């Protein structure tokens, strides 16, 4: 019984720390290990509403953080930077978590006309997409063909 209380208490404390302070919502974090052994913590985006909003309206993304989008099945997924305030590196991975496409230093689109915001990626089938702060993909030496683990 005491062990159950300890486990439950630990889980509650851990979940309390997993809060997106800007959005005010609880988020799931997943450790992502890069090819060079570096590790980042990524917010997991699986619900359609999370996938649609992503980095919109956020003021920053820490160098050791990311957003990990998990799609239900492989497909050609394009991303845009509408209402995103900071430039990002966007990394597409296939079902084996191998990098298939990278959009480095992708600029924000703050144009009030959404039609003027370009779309990025979607040239190759992917299942996972990782967004990092601009310049981090180059800093980590990420390249097409490398694999990530999470």
JSON list of C-alpha atoms in Angstrom, two decimals:
[
{"chain": "A", "resi": 1, "resn": "UNK", "atom": "CA", "xyz": [0.00, 0.00, 0.00]},
{"chain": "A", "resi": 2, "resn": "UNK", "atom": "CA", "xyz": [2.76, 2.43, 0.92]},
{"chain": "A", "resi": 3, "resn": "UNK", "atom": "CA", "xyz": [4.53, 1.64, -2.36]},
{"chain": "A", "resi": 4, "resn": "UNK", "atom": "CA", "xyz": [1.34, 2.49, -4.32]},
{"chain": "A", "resi": 5, "resn": "UNK", "atom": "CA", "xyz": [1.02, 5.83, -2.51]},
{"chain": "A", "resi": 6, "resn": "UNK", "atom": "CA", "xyz": [4.66, 6.62, -3.26]},
{"chain": "A", "resi": 7, "resn": "UNK", "atom": "CA", "xyz": [4.26, 5.75, -6.96]},
{"chain": "A", "resi": 8, "resn": "UNK", "atom": "CA", "xyz": [1.03, 7.74, -7.26]},
{"chain": "A", "resi": 9, "resn": "UNK", "atom": "CA", "xyz": [2.58, 10.74, -5.50]},
{"chain": "A", "resi": 10, "resn": "UNK", "atom": "CA", "xyz": [5.64, 10.60, -7.74]},
{"chain": "A", "resi": 11, "resn": "UNK", "atom": "CA", "xyz": [3.44, 10.44, -10.84]},
{"chain": "A", "resi": 12, "resn": "UNK", "atom": "CA", "xyz": [1.44, 13.46, -9.69]},
{"chain": "A", "resi": 13, "resn": "UNK", "atom": "CA", "xyz": [4.58, 15.49, -9.01]},
{"chain": "A", "resi": 14, "resn": "UNK", "atom": "CA", "xyz": [6.09, 14.50, -12.38]},
{"chain": "A", "resi": 15, "resn": "UNK", "atom": "CA", "xyz": [2.91, 15.43, -14.27]},
{"chain": "A", "resi": 16, "resn": "UNK", "atom": "CA", "xyz": [2.73, 18.77, -12.49]},
{"chain": "A", "resi": 17, "resn": "UNK", "atom": "CA", "xyz": [6.14, 19.59, -13.93]},
{"chain": "A", "resi": 18, "resn": "UNK", "atom": "CA", "xyz": [5.02, 18.77, -17.47]},
{"chain": "A", "resi": 19, "resn": "UNK", "atom": "CA", "xyz": [3.13, 21.94, -18.10]},
{"chain": "A", "resi": 20, "resn": "UNK", "atom": "CA", "xyz": [3.37, 24.23, -21.10]},
{"chain": "A", "resi": 21, "resn": "UNK", "atom": "CA", "xyz": [3.58, 27.55, -19.29]},
{"chain": "A", "resi": 22, "resn": "UNK", "atom": "CA", "xyz": [2.67, 29.61, -22.36]},
{"chain": "A", "resi": 23, "resn": "UNK", "atom": "CA", "xyz": [-0.37, 27.54, -23.33]},
{"chain": "A", "resi": 24, "resn": "UNK", "atom": "CA", "xyz": [-1.33, 26.71, -19.74]},
{"chain": "A", "resi": 25, "resn": "UNK", "atom": "CA", "xyz": [-1.98, 23.08, -20.70]},
{"chain": "A", "resi": 26, "resn": "UNK", "atom": "CA", "xyz": [-0.43, 19.81, -19.59]},
{"chain": "A", "resi": 27, "resn": "UNK", "atom": "CA", "xyz": [1.84, 18.26, -22.19]},
{"chain": "A", "resi": 28, "resn": "UNK", "atom": "CA", "xyz": [3.53, 14.93, -22.66]},
{"chain": "A", "resi": 29, "resn": "UNK", "atom": "CA", "xyz": [7.31, 15.08, -22.96]},
{"chain": "A", "resi": 30, "resn": "UNK", "atom": "CA", "xyz": [9.43, 12.47, -24.71]},
{"chain": "A", "resi": 31, "resn": "UNK", "atom": "CA", "xyz": [13.21, 12.19, -24.69]},
{"chain": "A", "resi": 32, "resn": "UNK", "atom": "CA", "xyz": [14.65, 12.25, -28.21]},
{"chain": "A", "resi": 33, "resn": "UNK", "atom": "CA", "xyz": [18.19, 10.96, -28.74]},
{"chain": "A", "resi": 34, "resn": "UNK", "atom": "CA", "xyz": [20.00, 12.44, -31.73]},
{"chain": "A", "resi": 35, "resn": "UNK", "atom": "CA", "xyz": [22.60, 10.61, -33.87]},
{"chain": "A", "resi": 36, "resn": "UNK", "atom": "CA", "xyz": [25.50, 12.23, -31.95]},
{"chain": "A", "resi": 37, "resn": "UNK", "atom": "CA", "xyz": [24.09, 11.07, -28.60]},
{"chain": "A", "resi": 38, "resn": "UNK", "atom": "CA", "xyz": [22.66, 14.47, -27.61]},
{"chain": "A", "resi": 39, "resn": "UNK", "atom": "CA", "xyz": [19.27, 14.34, -25.95]},
{"chain": "A", "resi": 40, "resn": "UNK", "atom": "CA", "xyz": [16.44, 16.82, -26.09]},
{"chain": "A", "resi": 41, "resn": "UNK", "atom": "CA", "xyz": [13.00, 16.82, -24.51]},
{"chain": "A", "resi": 42, "resn": "UNK", "atom": "CA", "xyz": [10.17, 17.18, -26.99]},
{"chain": "A", "resi": 43, "resn": "UNK", "atom": "CA", "xyz": [6.51, 17.94, -26.47]},
{"chain": "A", "resi": 44, "resn": "UNK", "atom": "CA", "xyz": [4.51, 15.16, -28.11]},
{"chain": "A", "resi": 45, "resn": "UNK", "atom": "CA", "xyz": [1.89, 16.35, -30.58]},
{"chain": "A", "resi": 46, "resn": "UNK", "atom": "CA", "xyz": [-0.58, 13.61, -31.54]},
{"chain": "A", "resi": 47, "resn": "UNK", "atom": "CA", "xyz": [-4.05, 15.14, -31.25]},
{"chain": "A", "resi": 48, "resn": "UNK", "atom": "CA", "xyz": [-5.22, 16.95, -34.38]},
{"chain": "A", "resi": 49, "resn": "UNK", "atom": "CA", "xyz": [-5.63, 20.22, -32.42]},
{"chain": "A", "resi": 50, "resn": "UNK", "atom": "CA", "xyz": [-2.01, 19.98, -31.16]},
{"chain": "A", "resi": 51, "resn": "UNK", "atom": "CA", "xyz": [-0.71, 19.17, -34.64]},
{"chain": "A", "resi": 52, "resn": "UNK", "atom": "CA", "xyz": [-2.58, 22.14, -36.10]},
{"chain": "A", "resi": 53, "resn": "UNK", "atom": "CA", "xyz": [-1.34, 24.67, -33.52]},
{"chain": "A", "resi": 54, "resn": "UNK", "atom": "CA", "xyz": [2.22, 23.45, -32.81]},
{"chain": "A", "resi": 55, "resn": "UNK", "atom": "CA", "xyz": [4.47, 26.48, -32.26]},
{"chain": "A", "resi": 56, "resn": "UNK", "atom": "CA", "xyz": [1.81, 29.07, -33.13]},
{"chain": "A", "resi": 57, "resn": "UNK", "atom": "CA", "xyz": [1.87, 32.16, -30.89]},
{"chain": "A", "resi": 58, "resn": "UNK", "atom": "CA", "xyz": [4.80, 30.92, -28.77]},
{"chain": "A", "resi": 59, "resn": "UNK", "atom": "CA", "xyz": [7.60, 33.37, -28.12]},
{"chain": "A", "resi": 60, "resn": "UNK", "atom": "CA", "xyz": [10.52, 30.92, -28.02]},
{"chain": "A", "resi": 61, "resn": "UNK", "atom": "CA", "xyz": [11.75, 27.33, -28.12]},
{"chain": "A", "resi": 62, "resn": "UNK", "atom": "CA", "xyz": [14.67, 26.48, -25.84]},
{"chain": "A", "resi": 63, "resn": "UNK", "atom": "CA", "xyz": [17.78, 24.96, -27.49]},
{"chain": "A", "resi": 64, "resn": "UNK", "atom": "CA", "xyz": [17.31, 21.66, -25.61]},
{"chain": "A", "resi": 65, "resn": "UNK", "atom": "CA", "xyz": [13.58, 21.38, -26.41]},
{"chain": "A", "resi": 66, "resn": "UNK", "atom": "CA", "xyz": [11.49, 20.47, -29.41]},
{"chain": "A", "resi": 67, "resn": "UNK", "atom": "CA", "xyz": [8.04, 19.53, -30.63]},
{"chain": "A", "resi": 68, "resn": "UNK", "atom": "CA", "xyz": [7.56, 15.97, -31.88]},
{"chain": "A", "resi": 69, "resn": "UNK", "atom": "CA", "xyz": [4.59, 15.46, -34.19]},
{"chain": "A", "resi": 70, "resn": "UNK", "atom": "CA", "xyz": [3.41, 11.87, -34.52]},
{"chain": "A", "resi": 71, "resn": "UNK", "atom": "CA", "xyz": [1.13, 11.12, -37.46]},
{"chain": "A", "resi": 72, "resn": "UNK", "atom": "CA", "xyz": [-1.08, 8.01, -37.50]},
{"chain": "A", "resi": 73, "resn": "UNK", "atom": "CA", "xyz": [0.35, 6.72, -40.77]},
{"chain": "A", "resi": 74, "resn": "UNK", "atom": "CA", "xyz": [3.10, 7.62, -43.23]},
{"chain": "A", "resi": 75, "resn": "UNK", "atom": "CA", "xyz": [2.19, 10.39, -45.66]},
{"chain": "A", "resi": 76, "resn": "UNK", "atom": "CA", "xyz": [3.42, 13.57, -47.30]},
{"chain": "A", "resi": 77, "resn": "UNK", "atom": "CA", "xyz": [2.90, 16.12, -44.56]},
{"chain": "A", "resi": 78, "resn": "UNK", "atom": "CA", "xyz": [3.47, 19.79, -45.28]},
{"chain": "A", "resi": 79, "resn": "UNK", "atom": "CA", "xyz": [3.99, 22.31, -42.50]},
{"chain": "A", "resi": 80, "resn": "UNK", "atom": "CA", "xyz": [3.60, 26.06, -42.53]},
{"chain": "A", "resi": 81, "resn": "UNK", "atom": "CA", "xyz": [4.75, 28.82, -40.25]},
{"chain": "A", "resi": 82, "resn": "UNK", "atom": "CA", "xyz": [1.50, 30.79, -39.99]},
{"chain": "A", "resi": 83, "resn": "UNK", "atom": "CA", "xyz": [1.40, 32.71, -36.69]},
{"chain": "A", "resi": 84, "resn": "UNK", "atom": "CA", "xyz": [4.70, 31.16, -35.59]},
{"chain": "A", "resi": 85, "resn": "UNK", "atom": "CA", "xyz": [6.83, 33.89, -34.01]},
{"chain": "A", "resi": 86, "resn": "UNK", "atom": "CA", "xyz": [10.31, 32.35, -34.27]},
{"chain": "A", "resi": 87, "resn": "UNK", "atom": "CA", "xyz": [12.27, 30.59, -37.03]},
{"chain": "A", "resi": 88, "resn": "UNK", "atom": "CA", "xyz": [12.49, 26.79, -36.74]},
{"chain": "A", "resi": 89, "resn": "UNK", "atom": "CA", "xyz": [14.34, 23.78, -38.09]},
{"chain": "A", "resi": 90, "resn": "UNK", "atom": "CA", "xyz": [11.79, 21.20, -39.24]},
{"chain": "A", "resi": 91, "resn": "UNK", "atom": "CA", "xyz": [12.93, 17.57, -39.55]},
{"chain": "A", "resi": 92, "resn": "UNK", "atom": "CA", "xyz": [10.76, 14.90, -41.21]},
{"chain": "A", "resi": 93, "resn": "UNK", "atom": "CA", "xyz": [11.37, 11.22, -40.40]},
{"chain": "A", "resi": 94, "resn": "UNK", "atom": "CA", "xyz": [9.99, 8.02, -41.89]},
{"chain": "A", "resi": 95, "resn": "UNK", "atom": "CA", "xyz": [8.36, 5.20, -39.92]},
{"chain": "A", "resi": 96, "resn": "UNK", "atom": "CA", "xyz": [11.84, 3.89, -38.96]},
{"chain": "A", "resi": 97, "resn": "UNK", "atom": "CA", "xyz": [12.69, 7.36, -37.52]},
{"chain": "A", "resi": 98, "resn": "UNK", "atom": "CA", "xyz": [15.24, 8.01, -40.28]},
{"chain": "A", "resi": 99, "resn": "UNK", "atom": "CA", "xyz": [15.53, 11.64, -41.42]},
{"chain": "A", "resi": 100, "resn": "UNK", "atom": "CA", "xyz": [14.06, 12.03, -44.92]},
{"chain": "A", "resi": 101, "resn": "UNK", "atom": "CA", "xyz": [13.77, 15.81, -45.20]},
{"chain": "A", "resi": 102, "resn": "UNK", "atom": "CA", "xyz": [14.98, 18.96, -43.41]},
{"chain": "A", "resi": 103, "resn": "UNK", "atom": "CA", "xyz": [13.83, 22.57, -43.67]},
{"chain": "A", "resi": 104, "resn": "UNK", "atom": "CA", "xyz": [16.52, 24.58, -41.87]},
{"chain": "A", "resi": 105, "resn": "UNK", "atom": "CA", "xyz": [15.96, 28.10, -40.54]},
{"chain": "A", "resi": 106, "resn": "UNK", "atom": "CA", "xyz": [12.35, 28.08, -41.67]},
{"chain": "A", "resi": 107, "resn": "UNK", "atom": "CA", "xyz": [11.11, 31.68, -41.32]},
{"chain": "A", "resi": 108, "resn": "UNK", "atom": "CA", "xyz": [7.91, 32.65, -39.49]},
{"chain": "A", "resi": 109, "resn": "UNK", "atom": "CA", "xyz": [4.94, 33.91, -41.47]},
{"chain": "A", "resi": 110, "resn": "UNK", "atom": "CA", "xyz": [3.14, 36.74, -39.76]},
{"chain": "A", "resi": 111, "resn": "UNK", "atom": "CA", "xyz": [1.32, 37.91, -42.89]},
{"chain": "A", "resi": 112, "resn": "UNK", "atom": "CA", "xyz": [-2.36, 38.52, -42.10]},
{"chain": "A", "resi": 113, "resn": "UNK", "atom": "CA", "xyz": [-3.24, 36.76, -45.36]},
{"chain": "A", "resi": 114, "resn": "UNK", "atom": "CA", "xyz": [-2.75, 33.00, -44.74]},
{"chain": "A", "resi": 115, "resn": "UNK", "atom": "CA", "xyz": [-2.62, 32.36, -48.50]},
{"chain": "A", "resi": 116, "resn": "UNK", "atom": "CA", "xyz": [0.74, 34.16, -48.55]},
{"chain": "A", "resi": 117, "resn": "UNK", "atom": "CA", "xyz": [2.31, 31.74, -46.06]},
{"chain": "A", "resi": 118, "resn": "UNK", "atom": "CA", "xyz": [4.38, 29.09, -47.88]},
{"chain": "A", "resi": 119, "resn": "UNK", "atom": "CA", "xyz": [4.26, 25.41, -47.02]},
{"chain": "A", "resi": 120, "resn": "UNK", "atom": "CA", "xyz": [7.39, 23.38, -46.31]},
{"chain": "A", "resi": 121, "resn": "UNK", "atom": "CA", "xyz": [8.22, 19.69, -46.68]},
{"chain": "A", "resi": 122, "resn": "UNK", "atom": "CA", "xyz": [5.89, 16.99, -47.83]},
{"chain": "A", "resi": 123, "resn": "UNK", "atom": "CA", "xyz": [8.12, 15.85, -50.69]},
{"chain": "A", "resi": 124, "resn": "UNK", "atom": "CA", "xyz": [8.79, 12.43, -49.10]},
{"chain": "A", "resi": 125, "resn": "UNK", "atom": "CA", "xyz": [6.59, 10.11, -47.05]},
{"chain": "A", "resi": 126, "resn": "UNK", "atom": "CA", "xyz": [7.13, 10.63, -43.33]},
{"chain": "A", "resi": 127, "resn": "UNK", "atom": "CA", "xyz": [5.46, 9.66, -40.08]},
{"chain": "A", "resi": 128, "resn": "UNK", "atom": "CA", "xyz": [7.28, 11.85, -37.54]},
{"chain": "A", "resi": 129, "resn": "UNK", "atom": "CA", "xyz": [8.22, 15.53, -37.62]},
{"chain": "A", "resi": 130, "resn": "UNK", "atom": "CA", "xyz": [10.52, 17.23, -35.13]},
{"chain": "A", "resi": 131, "resn": "UNK", "atom": "CA", "xyz": [10.63, 21.01, -34.75]},
{"chain": "A", "resi": 132, "resn": "UNK", "atom": "CA", "xyz": [13.70, 22.57, -33.16]},
{"chain": "A", "resi": 133, "resn": "UNK", "atom": "CA", "xyz": [14.86, 26.15, -32.65]},
{"chain": "A", "resi": 134, "resn": "UNK", "atom": "CA", "xyz": [16.44, 27.52, -35.84]},
{"chain": "A", "resi": 135, "resn": "UNK", "atom": "CA", "xyz": [20.08, 26.51, -36.23]},
{"chain": "A", "resi": 136, "resn": "UNK", "atom": "CA", "xyz": [19.88, 23.49, -33.92]},
{"chain": "A", "resi": 137, "resn": "UNK", "atom": "CA", "xyz": [19.78, 20.93, -36.77]},
{"chain": "A", "resi": 138, "resn": "UNK", "atom": "CA", "xyz": [23.12, 22.27, -38.06]},
{"chain": "A", "resi": 139, "resn": "UNK", "atom": "CA", "xyz": [24.54, 22.54, -34.52]},
{"chain": "A", "resi": 140, "resn": "UNK", "atom": "CA", "xyz": [23.67, 18.86, -33.94]},
{"chain": "A", "resi": 141, "resn": "UNK", "atom": "CA", "xyz": [24.97, 17.88, -37.41]},
{"chain": "A", "resi": 142, "resn": "UNK", "atom": "CA", "xyz": [21.61, 16.42, -38.46]},
{"chain": "A", "resi": 143, "resn": "UNK", "atom": "CA", "xyz": [21.46, 15.15, -42.04]},
{"chain": "A", "resi": 144, "resn": "UNK", "atom": "CA", "xyz": [19.18, 13.13, -44.27]},
{"chain": "A", "resi": 145, "resn": "UNK", "atom": "CA", "xyz": [19.69, 9.39, -43.71]},
{"chain": "A", "resi": 146, "resn": "UNK", "atom": "CA", "xyz": [20.51, 9.63, -40.00]},
{"chain": "A", "resi": 147, "resn": "UNK", "atom": "CA", "xyz": [18.20, 8.04, -37.43]},
{"chain": "A", "resi": 148, "resn": "UNK", "atom": "CA", "xyz": [16.81, 9.41, -34.19]},
{"chain": "A", "resi": 149, "resn": "UNK", "atom": "CA", "xyz": [15.45, 7.39, -31.29]},
{"chain": "A", "resi": 150, "resn": "UNK", "atom": "CA", "xyz": [12.50, 8.07, -29.04]}
]
